[in-house]
């Protein structure tokens, strides 16, 4: 069984918990940065989306 979760939903939940716990640092900044690009859909959306897609596919291939 495969479970798929939207990147926007996943990053939104992560950002919520990072902000709620008042976590400050590189990880929090990166999550919020990626969330902003996924939501905004700017010209930088496509390269960032492709990078995230490649990373997800690489993780999936490690499992097989």
PDB file of N, CA and C in Angstrom, residues 3-31:
ATOM      1  N   UNK A   3       1.104   5.412   0.336  1.00  0.00           N
ATOM      2  CA  UNK A   3       0.443   6.605   0.853  1.00  0.00           C
ATOM      3  C   UNK A   3       1.118   7.820   0.233  1.00  0.00           C
ATOM      4  N   UNK A   4       0.339   8.678  -0.382  1.00  0.00           N
ATOM      5  CA  UNK A   4       0.900   9.895  -0.966  1.00  0.00           C
ATOM      6  C   UNK A   4       0.368  11.104  -0.207  1.00  0.00           C
ATOM      7  N   UNK A   5       1.255  12.049   0.022  1.00  0.00           N
ATOM      8  CA  UNK A   5       0.908  13.270   0.742  1.00  0.00           C
ATOM      9  C   UNK A   5       1.404  14.447  -0.081  1.00  0.00           C
ATOM     10  N   UNK A   6       0.585  15.467  -0.194  1.00  0.00           N
ATOM     11  CA  UNK A   6       0.960  16.659  -0.926  1.00  0.00           C
ATOM     12  C   UNK A   6       2.156  17.331  -0.241  1.00  0.00           C
ATOM     13  N   UNK A   7       3.090  17.830  -1.053  1.00  0.00           N
ATOM     14  CA  UNK A   7       4.258  18.524  -0.507  1.00  0.00           C
ATOM     15  C   UNK A   7       3.836  19.790   0.234  1.00  0.00           C
ATOM     16  N   UNK A   8       2.824  20.471  -0.281  1.00  0.00           N
ATOM     17  CA  UNK A   8       2.356  21.692   0.376  1.00  0.00           C
ATOM     18  C   UNK A   8       1.775  21.360   1.748  1.00  0.00           C
ATOM     19  N   UNK A   9       0.990  20.295   1.826  1.00  0.00           N
ATOM     20  CA  UNK A   9       0.415  19.890   3.106  1.00  0.00           C
ATOM     21  C   UNK A   9       1.504  19.486   4.088  1.00  0.00           C
ATOM     22  N   UNK A  10       2.447  18.687   3.625  1.00  0.00           N
ATOM     23  CA  UNK A  10       3.535  18.225   4.479  1.00  0.00           C
ATOM     24  C   UNK A  10       4.389  19.387   4.991  1.00  0.00           C
ATOM     25  N   UNK A  11       4.762  20.292   4.098  1.00  0.00           N
ATOM     26  CA  UNK A  11       5.572  21.444   4.504  1.00  0.00           C
ATOM     27  C   UNK A  11       4.772  22.417   5.369  1.00  0.00           C
ATOM     28  N   UNK A  12       3.489  22.545   5.102  1.00  0.00           N
ATOM     29  CA  UNK A  12       2.636  23.411   5.926  1.00  0.00           C
ATOM     30  C   UNK A  12       2.533  22.909   7.353  1.00  0.00           C
ATOM     31  N   UNK A  13       2.357  21.608   7.521  1.00  0.00           N
ATOM     32  CA  UNK A  13       2.291  21.025   8.861  1.00  0.00           C
ATOM     33  C   UNK A  13       3.640  21.182   9.563  1.00  0.00           C
ATOM     34  N   UNK A  14       4.723  20.928   8.835  1.00  0.00           N
ATOM     35  CA  UNK A  14       6.058  21.090   9.424  1.00  0.00           C
ATOM     36  C   UNK A  14       6.293  22.534   9.852  1.00  0.00           C
ATOM     37  N   UNK A  15       5.897  23.490   9.009  1.00  0.00           N
ATOM     38  CA  UNK A  15       6.074  24.902   9.343  1.00  0.00           C
ATOM     39  C   UNK A  15       5.246  25.277  10.569  1.00  0.00           C
ATOM     40  N   UNK A  16       4.016  24.755  10.642  1.00  0.00           N
ATOM     41  CA  UNK A  16       3.165  25.041  11.798  1.00  0.00           C
ATOM     42  C   UNK A  16       3.832  24.592  13.093  1.00  0.00           C
ATOM     43  N   UNK A  17       4.341  23.353  13.105  1.00  0.00           N
ATOM     44  CA  UNK A  17       4.961  22.847  14.325  1.00  0.00           C
ATOM     45  C   UNK A  17       6.279  23.550  14.647  1.00  0.00           C
ATOM     46  N   UNK A  18       7.033  23.931  13.625  1.00  0.00           N
ATOM     47  CA  UNK A  18       8.269  24.675  13.877  1.00  0.00           C
ATOM     48  C   UNK A  18       7.980  26.050  14.469  1.00  0.00           C
ATOM     49  N   UNK A  19       6.961  26.708  13.956  1.00  0.00           N
ATOM     50  CA  UNK A  19       6.600  28.011  14.490  1.00  0.00           C
ATOM     51  C   UNK A  19       5.986  27.888  15.880  1.00  0.00           C
ATOM     52  N   UNK A  20       5.195  26.866  16.084  1.00  0.00           N
ATOM     53  CA  UNK A  20       4.539  26.665  17.379  1.00  0.00           C
ATOM     54  C   UNK A  20       5.562  26.385  18.481  1.00  0.00           C
ATOM     55  N   UNK A  21       6.596  25.626  18.150  1.00  0.00           N
ATOM     56  CA  UNK A  21       7.603  25.298  19.155  1.00  0.00           C
ATOM     57  C   UNK A  21       8.694  26.367  19.256  1.00  0.00           C
ATOM     58  N   UNK A  22       8.541  27.433  18.465  1.00  0.00           N
ATOM     59  CA  UNK A  22       9.517  28.535  18.455  1.00  0.00           C
ATOM     60  C   UNK A  22      10.921  28.048  18.091  1.00  0.00           C
ATOM     61  N   UNK A  23      10.972  27.066  17.206  1.00  0.00           N
ATOM     62  CA  UNK A  23      12.258  26.554  16.725  1.00  0.00           C
ATOM     63  C   UNK A  23      12.855  27.565  15.758  1.00  0.00           C
ATOM     64  N   UNK A  24      14.086  27.885  15.962  1.00  0.00           N
ATOM     65  CA  UNK A  24      14.770  28.835  15.090  1.00  0.00           C
ATOM     66  C   UNK A  24      16.058  28.170  14.627  1.00  0.00           C
ATOM     67  N   UNK A  25      16.329  28.290  13.345  1.00  0.00           N
ATOM     68  CA  UNK A  25      17.559  27.710  12.832  1.00  0.00           C
ATOM     69  C   UNK A  25      17.451  27.446  11.347  1.00  0.00           C
ATOM     70  N   UNK A  26      18.445  26.782  10.813  1.00  0.00           N
ATOM     71  CA  UNK A  26      18.519  26.525   9.386  1.00  0.00           C
ATOM     72  C   UNK A  26      17.367  25.649   8.917  1.00  0.00           C
ATOM     73  N   UNK A  27      17.046  24.607   9.661  1.00  0.00           N
ATOM     74  CA  UNK A  27      15.970  23.700   9.271  1.00  0.00           C
ATOM     75  C   UNK A  27      14.629  24.410   9.161  1.00  0.00           C
ATOM     76  N   UNK A  28      14.316  25.239  10.128  1.00  0.00           N
ATOM     77  CA  UNK A  28      13.059  25.982  10.101  1.00  0.00           C
ATOM     78  C   UNK A  28      13.026  26.948   8.925  1.00  0.00           C
ATOM     79  N   UNK A  29      14.124  27.622   8.688  1.00  0.00           N
ATOM     80  CA  UNK A  29      14.183  28.566   7.577  1.00  0.00           C
ATOM     81  C   UNK A  29      14.022  27.846   6.240  1.00  0.00           C
ATOM     82  N   UNK A  30      14.622  26.678   6.090  1.00  0.00           N
ATOM     83  CA  UNK A  30      14.521  25.923   4.847  1.00  0.00           C
ATOM     84  C   UNK A  30      13.090  25.444   4.605  1.00  0.00           C
ATOM     85  N   UNK A  31      12.430  24.936   5.637  1.00  0.00           N
ATOM     86  CA  UNK A  31      11.048  24.479   5.496  1.00  0.00           C
ATOM     87  C   UNK A  31      10.139  25.635   5.101  1.00  0.00           C
TER      88      UNK A  31
END
